[in-house]
Amino acid sequence: MALHQTITVLNALDSAYVNGKQVKQLFAEYPAVKVEIQKVEGEKGSTEFVKITIPGSEGKLGGGSAPTFGIVGRLGGIGARPSRIGLVSDADGAVAAIASALKLADMQTKGDVLLGDVLVTTHICPDAPTLPHEPVDFMDSPVDILQMNEHEVLPEMEAVLSIDTTKGNRVVNHKGIAISPTVKEGYILRVSEDLLRIKEMTTGQYPVTFPVTTQDITPYGNGLYHINSILQPAVATSAPVVGLAITAQSMVPGCGTGASHEVDIAQAVRFAIETAKEVTQGTCSFYNEAEFAKITELYGSMRVLQTLGQPTVTSQ
């Protein structure tokens, strides 16, 4: 099922010459699907942002009312050339997002059309820089996180699944996929019961989650430690965001090559597809609205955590 699309996208992206045009060609036989490419220059090079729109039968793009679901493939770059040859571990988020879109597109031609629209975003950079990080090096990006969020976190998205390689740590020691608690407007909420159910169904295993700290949901650039950028979309939207981590039992640097496992990525794709089905038909909720209203009533807004905070004032 999803493995075919995963391998197709892996083969397409594993190239020093890949760009948005090659990604767009993957969808040439699906006229209902719209693919938009935008090249953006940054201080450390350039990347091409990809937006893939898969319209639903009752989606808002067609005048309907079904919810709009967002899938974000989060990464620094798919390659670190010339210092590393080949596809890096960090590319998994982009592969999973594009493969999810490809599977949804193929489903439409076979009569399986989701109720709501699905928007898939990511970016393509085969020669991104690397960045020192503990316990293992990160992939850096030619553009900053604000530019990423501007192009990848869209106001139409009513729930966001952020897919990212999350292997360079000691806090989730599981090979496969793991999900985060829901993050909304600065609050780290309980893990969605619906998503736990979908994860059990798609993996055939007990659900695995990963811990999230307050630092992780604050914007990059504030000097605080972040596990990675998986929850950076949460700083740019009021919609609920859940991280879908592609994980490893050992520590693997984001700039490591030969570290992408197609079966694990396909697990992420299956989870994303099933979540898209249920969110757009209203049978899956990322958070409990009544509980969120209550916690906000009791403790106030936490939107300050979506900002860079107050500047430090030093006394003289």
mmCIF file of C-alpha atoms in Angstrom:
data_model
loop_
_atom_site.group_PDB
_atom_site.id
_atom_site.type_symbol
_atom_site.label_atom_id
_atom_site.label_comp_id
_atom_site.label_asym_id
_atom_site.label_seq_id
_atom_site.Cartn_x
_atom_site.Cartn_y
_atom_site.Cartn_z
ATOM 1 C CA MET A 1 0.000 0.000 0.000
ATOM 2 C CA ALA A 2 1.930 3.046 1.251
ATOM 3 C CA LEU A 3 5.267 1.296 0.731
ATOM 4 C CA HIS A 4 5.031 1.710 -3.053
ATOM 5 C CA GLN A 5 4.593 5.491 -2.791
ATOM 6 C CA THR A 6 7.337 5.698 -0.162
ATOM 7 C CA ILE A 7 9.880 3.936 -2.366
ATOM 8 C CA THR A 8 8.831 6.026 -5.380
ATOM 9 C CA VAL A 9 9.450 9.256 -3.472
ATOM 10 C CA LEU A 10 12.698 7.988 -1.932
ATOM 11 C CA ASN A 11 14.063 7.197 -5.400
ATOM 12 C CA ALA A 12 12.978 10.590 -6.718
ATOM 13 C CA LEU A 13 14.555 12.597 -3.878
ATOM 14 C CA ASP A 14 17.799 10.624 -3.606
ATOM 15 C CA SER A 15 19.642 12.790 -6.131
ATOM 16 C CA ALA A 16 22.029 15.704 -6.093
ATOM 17 C CA TYR A 17 19.950 17.278 -8.867
ATOM 18 C CA VAL A 18 16.464 16.942 -7.419
ATOM 19 C CA ASN A 19 14.277 20.021 -7.201
ATOM 20 C CA GLY A 20 10.629 20.953 -7.002
ATOM 21 C CA LYS A 21 10.076 20.205 -10.669
ATOM 22 C CA GLN A 22 10.806 16.507 -10.154
ATOM 23 C CA VAL A 23 8.364 16.435 -7.242
ATOM 24 C CA LYS A 24 5.700 18.086 -9.383
ATOM 25 C CA GLN A 25 6.221 15.460 -12.088
ATOM 26 C CA LEU A 26 5.280 12.728 -9.618
ATOM 27 C CA PHE A 27 1.733 14.122 -9.710
ATOM 28 C CA ALA A 28 1.467 14.689 -13.457
ATOM 29 C CA GLU A 29 -1.115 11.919 -13.898
ATOM 30 C CA TYR A 30 -3.406 13.330 -11.196
ATOM 31 C CA PRO A 31 -5.135 16.398 -12.702
ATOM 32 C CA ALA A 32 -7.288 17.006 -9.615
ATOM 33 C CA VAL A 33 -4.176 17.523 -7.491
ATOM 34 C CA LYS A 34 -2.508 20.919 -7.532
ATOM 35 C CA VAL A 35 1.250 21.207 -6.898
ATOM 36 C CA GLU A 36 2.869 24.599 -6.325
ATOM 37 C CA ILE A 37 6.612 25.207 -6.104
ATOM 38 C CA GLN A 38 8.304 28.330 -4.780
ATOM 39 C CA LYS A 39 12.044 28.860 -4.584
ATOM 40 C CA VAL A 40 13.236 30.892 -1.600
ATOM 41 C CA GLU A 41 16.724 32.245 -1.047
ATOM 42 C CA GLY A 42 18.234 32.305 2.429
ATOM 43 C CA GLU A 43 21.496 33.323 4.037
ATOM 44 C CA LYS A 44 22.883 29.800 3.623
ATOM 45 C CA GLY A 45 21.580 28.932 0.172
ATOM 46 C CA SER A 46 18.156 28.234 -1.285
ATOM 47 C CA THR A 47 15.359 25.712 -1.059
ATOM 48 C CA GLU A 48 12.135 25.024 -2.919
ATOM 49 C CA PHE A 49 8.905 24.928 -0.960
ATOM 50 C CA VAL A 50 6.299 22.456 -2.134
ATOM 51 C CA LYS A 51 2.553 22.793 -1.552
ATOM 52 C CA ILE A 52 0.323 19.909 -2.654
ATOM 53 C CA THR A 53 -3.453 20.329 -2.548
ATOM 54 C CA ILE A 54 -5.674 17.245 -2.627
ATOM 55 C CA PRO A 55 -9.287 18.455 -2.813
ATOM 56 C CA GLY A 56 -12.016 16.634 -0.925
ATOM 57 C CA SER A 57 -15.498 15.795 -2.129
ATOM 58 C CA GLU A 58 -17.015 18.159 0.436
ATOM 59 C CA GLY A 59 -13.966 20.321 1.126
ATOM 60 C CA LYS A 60 -13.943 24.062 1.638
ATOM 61 C CA LEU A 61 -12.084 24.595 -1.641
ATOM 62 C CA GLY A 62 -15.201 23.359 -3.427
ATOM 63 C CA GLY A 63 -17.645 25.262 -1.253
ATOM 64 C CA GLY A 64 -18.212 22.455 1.246
ATOM 65 C CA SER A 65 -17.826 22.389 5.003
ATOM 66 C CA ALA A 66 -15.641 19.346 5.746
ATOM 67 C CA PRO A 67 -12.517 20.080 7.836
ATOM 68 C CA THR A 68 -9.199 20.829 6.146
ATOM 69 C CA PHE A 69 -6.244 18.711 7.262
ATOM 70 C CA GLY A 70 -2.586 19.738 7.059
ATOM 71 C CA ILE A 71 0.460 17.504 6.716
ATOM 72 C CA VAL A 72 3.821 19.225 7.121
ATOM 73 C CA GLY A 73 7.045 17.466 6.195
ATOM 74 C CA ARG A 74 9.516 19.137 8.552
ATOM 75 C CA LEU A 75 13.268 19.055 7.939
ATOM 76 C CA GLY A 76 16.396 21.120 7.418
ATOM 77 C CA GLY A 77 17.311 19.515 4.108
ATOM 78 C CA ILE A 78 17.123 16.231 2.216
ATOM 79 C CA GLY A 79 20.860 16.293 1.583
ATOM 80 C CA ALA A 80 24.044 17.861 2.999
ATOM 81 C CA ARG A 81 26.145 17.918 -0.128
ATOM 82 C CA PRO A 82 29.065 18.255 -0.627
ATOM 83 C CA SER A 83 30.003 17.190 2.931
ATOM 84 C CA ARG A 84 27.663 14.164 2.826
ATOM 85 C CA ILE A 85 26.845 12.056 -0.237
ATOM 86 C CA GLY A 86 23.287 10.824 -0.569
ATOM 87 C CA LEU A 87 19.949 11.231 1.163
ATOM 88 C CA VAL A 88 20.277 12.174 4.842
ATOM 89 C CA SER A 89 18.196 10.882 7.730
ATOM 90 C CA ASP A 90 16.578 14.303 8.055
ATOM 91 C CA ALA A 91 14.899 13.779 4.666
ATOM 92 C CA ASP A 92 12.377 11.322 6.119
ATOM 93 C CA GLY A 93 9.867 14.057 6.928
ATOM 94 C CA ALA A 94 9.793 15.296 3.347
ATOM 95 C CA VAL A 95 9.608 11.756 1.968
ATOM 96 C CA ALA A 96 6.710 10.850 4.246
ATOM 97 C CA ALA A 97 4.752 14.015 3.472
ATOM 98 C CA ILE A 98 5.123 13.734 -0.303
ATOM 99 C CA ALA A 99 4.406 9.984 -0.221
ATOM 100 C CA SER A 100 1.236 10.703 1.777
ATOM 101 C CA ALA A 101 0.118 13.152 -0.909
ATOM 102 C CA LEU A 102 0.964 10.644 -3.643
ATOM 103 C CA LYS A 103 -1.072 7.936 -1.917
ATOM 104 C CA LEU A 104 -4.057 10.273 -1.473
ATOM 105 C CA ALA A 105 -3.818 11.260 -5.142
ATOM 106 C CA ASP A 106 -3.781 7.612 -6.220
ATOM 107 C CA MET A 107 -6.742 6.851 -3.963
ATOM 108 C CA GLN A 108 -8.800 9.513 -5.707
ATOM 109 C CA THR A 109 -8.347 7.879 -9.111
ATOM 110 C CA LYS A 110 -9.676 4.636 -7.594
ATOM 111 C CA GLY A 111 -12.795 6.256 -6.184
ATOM 112 C CA ASP A 112 -11.629 6.789 -2.607
ATOM 113 C CA VAL A 113 -11.985 10.542 -2.172
ATOM 114 C CA LEU A 114 -11.719 12.061 1.295
ATOM 115 C CA LEU A 115 -14.482 14.397 2.456
ATOM 116 C CA GLY A 116 -12.205 17.312 3.296
ATOM 117 C CA ASP A 117 -9.274 18.968 1.579
ATOM 118 C CA VAL A 118 -5.749 17.896 2.508
ATOM 119 C CA LEU A 119 -2.857 20.345 2.225
ATOM 120 C CA VAL A 120 0.657 18.882 2.206
ATOM 121 C CA THR A 121 3.713 21.112 2.534
ATOM 122 C CA THR A 122 7.461 20.595 2.774
ATOM 123 C CA HIS A 123 10.645 21.810 1.107
ATOM 124 C CA ILE A 124 13.366 20.363 -1.105
ATOM 125 C CA CYS A 125 17.047 21.176 -0.593
ATOM 126 C CA PRO A 126 19.692 18.590 -1.581
ATOM 127 C CA ASP A 127 22.633 20.680 -0.334
ATOM 128 C CA ALA A 128 21.662 22.098 3.067
ATOM 129 C CA PRO A 129 24.278 22.951 5.728
ATOM 130 C CA THR A 130 24.750 21.028 8.973
ATOM 131 C CA LEU A 131 24.576 22.363 12.519
ATOM 132 C CA PRO A 132 26.417 21.250 15.689
ATOM 133 C CA HIS A 133 23.956 19.944 18.299
ATOM 134 C CA GLU A 134 23.990 17.662 21.320
ATOM 135 C CA PRO A 135 23.912 14.680 21.463
ATOM 136 C CA VAL A 136 24.374 14.439 17.661
ATOM 137 C CA ASP A 137 24.608 16.979 14.853
ATOM 138 C CA PHE A 138 21.469 18.444 13.261
ATOM 139 C CA MET A 139 20.785 19.336 9.686
ATOM 140 C CA ASP A 140 20.625 23.095 9.314
ATOM 141 C CA SER A 141 18.520 24.856 6.701
ATOM 142 C CA PRO A 142 19.269 27.509 4.073
ATOM 143 C CA VAL A 143 16.222 29.449 5.329
ATOM 144 C CA ASP A 144 15.146 30.307 8.849
ATOM 145 C CA ILE A 145 12.261 28.780 10.763
ATOM 146 C CA LEU A 146 10.032 31.824 10.250
ATOM 147 C CA GLN A 147 10.287 31.397 6.489
ATOM 148 C CA MET A 148 9.538 27.683 6.831
ATOM 149 C CA ASN A 149 6.426 28.332 8.879
ATOM 150 C CA GLU A 150 5.297 31.046 6.473
ATOM 151 C CA HIS A 151 5.316 28.605 3.564
ATOM 152 C CA GLU A 152 4.416 25.370 5.335
ATOM 153 C CA VAL A 153 1.877 26.263 8.040
ATOM 154 C CA LEU A 154 -1.171 27.521 6.182
ATOM 155 C CA PRO A 155 -4.151 29.345 7.709
ATOM 156 C CA GLU A 156 -6.557 26.906 6.044
ATOM 157 C CA MET A 157 -5.162 23.972 8.058
ATOM 158 C CA GLU A 158 -7.578 23.150 10.886
ATOM 159 C CA ALA A 159 -5.386 20.396 12.336
ATOM 160 C CA VAL A 160 -1.704 19.885 11.599
ATOM 161 C CA LEU A 161 0.363 16.706 11.580
ATOM 162 C CA SER A 162 4.060 17.602 11.572
ATOM 163 C CA ILE A 163 6.287 14.733 10.395
ATOM 164 C CA ASP A 164 9.977 14.875 11.255
ATOM 165 C CA THR A 165 12.911 12.545 11.731
ATOM 166 C CA THR A 166 13.492 12.396 15.499
ATOM 167 C CA LYS A 167 16.423 10.040 15.945
ATOM 168 C CA GLY A 168 19.150 12.223 17.448
ATOM 169 C CA ASN A 169 18.125 11.939 21.096
ATOM 170 C CA ARG A 170 18.056 9.659 24.139
ATOM 171 C CA VAL A 171 14.429 10.215 25.149
ATOM 172 C CA VAL A 172 12.629 8.036 22.596
ATOM 173 C CA ASN A 173 14.361 4.691 22.082
ATOM 174 C CA HIS A 174 12.045 2.984 19.631
ATOM 175 C CA LYS A 175 12.509 2.134 15.967
ATOM 176 C CA GLY A 176 9.427 3.096 14.010
ATOM 177 C CA ILE A 177 7.132 6.040 14.674
ATOM 178 C CA ALA A 178 5.949 7.915 17.756
ATOM 179 C CA ILE A 179 3.431 10.688 18.310
ATOM 180 C CA SER A 180 3.538 13.721 20.582
ATOM 181 C CA PRO A 181 0.936 15.226 22.852
ATOM 182 C CA THR A 182 -1.212 17.814 21.120
ATOM 183 C CA VAL A 183 0.132 21.362 21.224
ATOM 184 C CA LYS A 184 -2.242 24.295 20.865
ATOM 185 C CA GLU A 185 -1.596 27.993 21.456
ATOM 186 C CA GLY A 186 1.244 27.401 23.922
ATOM 187 C CA TYR A 187 -0.418 24.568 25.836
ATOM 188 C CA ILE A 188 0.882 20.995 25.815
ATOM 189 C CA LEU A 189 -2.333 18.994 26.022
ATOM 190 C CA ARG A 190 -3.021 15.311 26.613
ATOM 191 C CA VAL A 191 -2.214 12.812 23.891
ATOM 192 C CA SER A 192 -5.244 12.401 21.636
ATOM 193 C CA GLU A 193 -7.098 9.140 22.319
ATOM 194 C CA ASP A 194 -8.216 9.055 18.684
ATOM 195 C CA LEU A 195 -4.629 9.273 17.457
ATOM 196 C CA LEU A 196 -3.549 6.550 19.873
ATOM 197 C CA ARG A 197 -6.280 4.356 18.421
ATOM 198 C CA ILE A 198 -5.197 5.102 14.853
ATOM 199 C CA LYS A 199 -1.579 4.385 15.735
ATOM 200 C CA GLU A 200 -2.470 1.027 17.246
ATOM 201 C CA MET A 201 -4.459 0.178 14.136
ATOM 202 C CA THR A 202 -1.851 1.208 11.568
ATOM 203 C CA THR A 203 1.195 -0.296 13.302
ATOM 204 C CA GLY A 204 -0.371 -3.336 14.938
ATOM 205 C CA GLN A 205 1.603 -2.460 18.070
ATOM 206 C CA TYR A 206 1.106 -0.659 21.351
ATOM 207 C CA PRO A 207 1.183 3.082 20.711
ATOM 208 C CA VAL A 208 4.493 4.853 21.321
ATOM 209 C CA THR A 209 4.595 8.515 22.319
ATOM 210 C CA PHE A 210 7.497 10.866 22.906
ATOM 211 C CA PRO A 211 7.962 13.513 25.603
ATOM 212 C CA VAL A 212 7.589 17.187 24.829
ATOM 213 C CA THR A 213 8.924 20.021 26.982
ATOM 214 C CA THR A 214 7.958 23.674 27.149
ATOM 215 C CA GLN A 215 11.221 24.549 25.396
ATOM 216 C CA ASP A 216 10.297 22.352 22.427
ATOM 217 C CA ILE A 217 7.142 24.329 21.653
ATOM 218 C CA THR A 218 8.808 27.752 21.751
ATOM 219 C CA PRO A 219 10.219 29.329 18.573
ATOM 220 C CA TYR A 220 13.733 28.602 17.388
ATOM 221 C CA GLY A 221 16.087 31.504 17.958
ATOM 222 C CA ASN A 222 15.361 32.077 21.647
ATOM 223 C CA GLY A 223 18.521 30.314 22.831
ATOM 224 C CA LEU A 224 16.653 27.384 24.405
ATOM 225 C CA TYR A 225 17.298 23.708 23.705
ATOM 226 C CA HIS A 226 14.809 22.009 21.360
ATOM 227 C CA ILE A 227 14.590 18.275 20.705
ATOM 228 C CA ASN A 228 14.253 19.280 17.025
ATOM 229 C CA SER A 229 11.905 21.339 14.853
ATOM 230 C CA ILE A 230 9.007 18.860 14.861
ATOM 231 C CA LEU A 231 6.722 21.172 16.845
ATOM 232 C CA GLN A 232 7.797 24.465 15.320
ATOM 233 C CA PRO A 233 4.558 24.612 13.288
ATOM 234 C CA ALA A 234 2.761 25.078 16.620
ATOM 235 C CA VAL A 235 4.254 28.550 17.043
ATOM 236 C CA ALA A 236 2.633 29.739 13.819
ATOM 237 C CA THR A 237 -0.989 28.641 14.158
ATOM 238 C CA SER A 238 -3.925 28.467 16.535
ATOM 239 C CA ALA A 239 -4.796 25.038 15.114
ATOM 240 C CA PRO A 240 -3.876 21.942 17.133
ATOM 241 C CA VAL A 241 -0.524 20.427 16.133
ATOM 242 C CA VAL A 242 0.731 16.890 16.703
ATOM 243 C CA GLY A 243 4.252 15.714 15.947
ATOM 244 C CA LEU A 244 4.682 12.424 14.116
ATOM 245 C CA ALA A 245 8.260 11.358 14.752
ATOM 246 C CA ILE A 246 10.157 8.807 12.697
ATOM 247 C CA THR A 247 12.386 7.294 15.345
ATOM 248 C CA ALA A 248 15.284 4.926 15.993
ATOM 249 C CA GLN A 249 16.413 2.819 18.920
ATOM 250 C CA SER A 250 19.921 4.262 18.693
ATOM 251 C CA MET A 251 21.029 7.866 18.266
ATOM 252 C CA VAL A 252 21.299 8.785 14.590
ATOM 253 C CA PRO A 253 22.443 12.249 13.446
ATOM 254 C CA GLY A 254 20.113 14.106 11.118
ATOM 255 C CA CYS A 255 22.983 14.501 8.660
ATOM 256 C CA GLY A 256 23.681 10.749 8.665
ATOM 257 C CA THR A 257 23.274 8.925 5.347
ATOM 258 C CA GLY A 258 22.095 5.369 4.775
ATOM 259 C CA ALA A 259 19.803 5.843 7.761
ATOM 260 C CA SER A 260 16.384 6.147 6.088
ATOM 261 C CA HIS A 261 14.271 3.019 6.539
ATOM 262 C CA GLU A 262 11.516 2.773 3.972
ATOM 263 C CA VAL A 263 9.314 0.545 6.151
ATOM 264 C CA ASP A 264 9.403 3.054 9.024
ATOM 265 C CA ILE A 265 8.599 5.935 6.662
ATOM 266 C CA ALA A 266 5.728 3.904 5.201
ATOM 267 C CA GLN A 267 4.391 3.459 8.748
ATOM 268 C CA ALA A 268 4.298 7.240 9.061
ATOM 269 C CA VAL A 269 2.531 7.505 5.700
ATOM 270 C CA ARG A 270 -0.149 4.986 6.712
ATOM 271 C CA PHE A 271 -0.718 6.839 9.973
ATOM 272 C CA ALA A 272 -0.968 10.168 8.139
ATOM 273 C CA ILE A 273 -3.436 8.766 5.588
ATOM 274 C CA GLU A 274 -5.734 7.218 8.186
ATOM 275 C CA THR A 275 -5.593 10.390 10.278
ATOM 276 C CA ALA A 276 -6.471 12.467 7.215
ATOM 277 C CA LYS A 277 -9.471 10.234 6.519
ATOM 278 C CA GLU A 278 -10.817 10.569 10.037
ATOM 279 C CA VAL A 279 -10.074 14.252 10.646
ATOM 280 C CA THR A 280 -11.784 15.290 7.418
ATOM 281 C CA GLN A 281 -14.867 13.208 8.174
ATOM 282 C CA GLY A 282 -15.033 14.370 11.787
ATOM 283 C CA THR A 283 -14.293 11.082 13.557
ATOM 284 C CA CYS A 284 -10.874 12.067 14.940
ATOM 285 C CA SER A 285 -10.172 14.986 17.233
ATOM 286 C CA PHE A 286 -6.678 16.233 18.067
ATOM 287 C CA TYR A 287 -7.878 17.679 21.386
ATOM 288 C CA ASN A 288 -10.855 17.984 23.710
ATOM 289 C CA GLU A 289 -12.414 21.398 23.095
ATOM 290 C CA ALA A 290 -14.143 21.539 26.480
ATOM 291 C CA GLU A 291 -10.918 20.724 28.333
ATOM 292 C CA PHE A 292 -9.038 23.367 26.362
ATOM 293 C CA ALA A 293 -11.685 25.963 27.161
ATOM 294 C CA LYS A 294 -11.487 25.011 30.852
ATOM 295 C CA ILE A 295 -7.692 25.162 31.104
ATOM 296 C CA THR A 296 -7.698 28.524 29.348
ATOM 297 C CA GLU A 297 -10.385 29.801 31.731
ATOM 298 C CA LEU A 298 -8.377 28.633 34.749
ATOM 299 C CA TYR A 299 -4.890 29.693 33.710
ATOM 300 C CA GLY A 300 -5.262 32.171 30.886
ATOM 301 C CA SER A 301 -3.616 32.331 27.513
ATOM 302 C CA MET A 302 -0.229 30.709 26.906
ATOM 303 C CA ARG A 303 0.262 32.294 23.509
ATOM 304 C CA VAL A 304 3.362 34.030 24.829
ATOM 305 C CA LEU A 305 5.097 30.674 24.287
ATOM 306 C CA GLN A 306 4.435 31.095 20.558
ATOM 307 C CA THR A 307 6.651 34.191 20.611
ATOM 308 C CA LEU A 308 10.327 34.845 21.310
ATOM 309 C CA GLY A 309 9.308 36.152 24.746
ATOM 310 C CA GLN A 310 10.596 39.148 26.616
ATOM 311 C CA PRO A 311 14.173 40.310 25.973
ATOM 312 C CA THR A 312 16.554 39.769 28.856
ATOM 313 C CA VAL A 313 17.432 42.993 30.653
ATOM 314 C CA THR A 314 20.846 43.042 32.265
ATOM 315 C CA SER A 315 21.515 45.370 35.180
ATOM 316 C CA GLN A 316 24.523 47.638 35.115
#
